[in-house]
Coordinates of C-alpha atoms in Angstrom, one line a residue:
X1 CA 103.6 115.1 115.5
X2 CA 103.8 115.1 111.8
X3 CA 102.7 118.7 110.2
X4 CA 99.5 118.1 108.7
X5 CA 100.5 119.1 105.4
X6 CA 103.5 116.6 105.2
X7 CA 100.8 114.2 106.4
X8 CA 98.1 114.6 103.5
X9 CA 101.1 114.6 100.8
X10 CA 101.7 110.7 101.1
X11 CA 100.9 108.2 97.9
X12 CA 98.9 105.9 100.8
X13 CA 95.7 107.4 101.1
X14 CA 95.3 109.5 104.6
X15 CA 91.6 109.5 105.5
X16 CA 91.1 112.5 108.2
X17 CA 88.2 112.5 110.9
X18 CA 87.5 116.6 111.3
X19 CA 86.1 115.8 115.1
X20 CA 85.2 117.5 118.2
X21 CA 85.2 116.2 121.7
X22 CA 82.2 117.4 122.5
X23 CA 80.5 115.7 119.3
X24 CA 78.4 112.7 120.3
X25 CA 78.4 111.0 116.4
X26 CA 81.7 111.9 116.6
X27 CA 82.5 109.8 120.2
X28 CA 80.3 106.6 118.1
X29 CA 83.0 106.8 115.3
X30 CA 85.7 105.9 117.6
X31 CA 85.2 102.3 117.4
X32 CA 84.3 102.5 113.7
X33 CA 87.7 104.0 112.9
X34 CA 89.4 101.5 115.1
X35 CA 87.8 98.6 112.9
X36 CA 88.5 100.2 109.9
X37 CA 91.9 100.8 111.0
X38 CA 92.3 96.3 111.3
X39 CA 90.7 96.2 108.0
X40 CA 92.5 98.2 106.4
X41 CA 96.0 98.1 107.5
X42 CA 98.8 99.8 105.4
X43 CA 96.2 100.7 102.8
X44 CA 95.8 104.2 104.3
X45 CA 96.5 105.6 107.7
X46 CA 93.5 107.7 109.7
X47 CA 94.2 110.7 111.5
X48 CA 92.1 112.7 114.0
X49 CA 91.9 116.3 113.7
X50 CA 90.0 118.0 117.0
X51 CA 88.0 121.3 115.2
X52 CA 88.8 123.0 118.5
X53 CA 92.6 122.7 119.3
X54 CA 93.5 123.3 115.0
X55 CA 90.5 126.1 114.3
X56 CA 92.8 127.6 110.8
X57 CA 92.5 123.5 109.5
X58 CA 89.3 123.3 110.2
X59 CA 88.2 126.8 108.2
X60 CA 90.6 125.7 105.3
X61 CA 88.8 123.0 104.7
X62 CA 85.5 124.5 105.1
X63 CA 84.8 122.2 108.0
X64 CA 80.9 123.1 108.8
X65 CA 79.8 120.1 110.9
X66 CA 81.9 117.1 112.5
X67 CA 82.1 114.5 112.2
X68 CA 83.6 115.1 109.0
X69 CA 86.0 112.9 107.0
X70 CA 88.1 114.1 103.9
X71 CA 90.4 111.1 102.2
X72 CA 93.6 112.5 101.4
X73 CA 95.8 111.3 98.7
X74 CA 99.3 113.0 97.2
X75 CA 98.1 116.3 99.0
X76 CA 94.9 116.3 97.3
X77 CA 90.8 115.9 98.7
X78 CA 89.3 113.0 96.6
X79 CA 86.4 112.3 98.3
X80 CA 84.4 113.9 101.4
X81 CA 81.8 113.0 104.0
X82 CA 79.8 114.6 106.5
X83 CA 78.2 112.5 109.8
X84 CA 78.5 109.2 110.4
X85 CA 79.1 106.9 108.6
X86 CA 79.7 103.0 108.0
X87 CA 83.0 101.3 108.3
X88 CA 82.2 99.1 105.1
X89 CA 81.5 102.2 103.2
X90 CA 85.2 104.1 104.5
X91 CA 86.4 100.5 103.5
X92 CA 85.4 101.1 100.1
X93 CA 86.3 104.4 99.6
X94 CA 89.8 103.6 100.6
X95 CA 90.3 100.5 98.3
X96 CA 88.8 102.5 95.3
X97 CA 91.9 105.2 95.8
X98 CA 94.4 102.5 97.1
X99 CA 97.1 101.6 94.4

């Protein structure tokens, strides 16, 4: 697996879910991701990050309550969301830091 930090350095925007298996909102993501995922193609890639398995991520990036997603772009945080959320709204997000 790519290291996380090589991940987050790409031009594409990276948007990563901060999740937990145990997280019910976080299990009623899945299939928003997925869609989001068809919409949005090679606009951005999504990566999962389980709070559990990568605890020092999840402190580094102050990670308080999953689901939580942080868009990624050049190594940088450029926009952040706690709970769920709708796939339109991810979609936009995306396209505003897509160039």
């Amino acid at each position: 697996m790519e290291k996380f930090e090589d991940l987050i350095q790409s031009p594409v925007p990276v948007l990563v879910d901060f999740f937990a298996e145990w997280c019910g909102p976080c299990k009623a993501m899945k299939p928003v991701l997925e869609e989001l995922k068809l919409i949005v193609g090679d606009k951005a890639r999504i990566a999962k990050i389980d709070v559990d398995q990568h605890e020092e991520l999840a402190t580094k990036y102050r990670i308080q309550a999953v689901p939580t997603f942080i868009l990624f772009k050049n190594g940088e945080a450029v926009w952040r969301h706690s709970g769920v959320i709708h796939s339109s709204e991810l979609q936009g997000v995306i396209e505003k830091h897509y160039s």
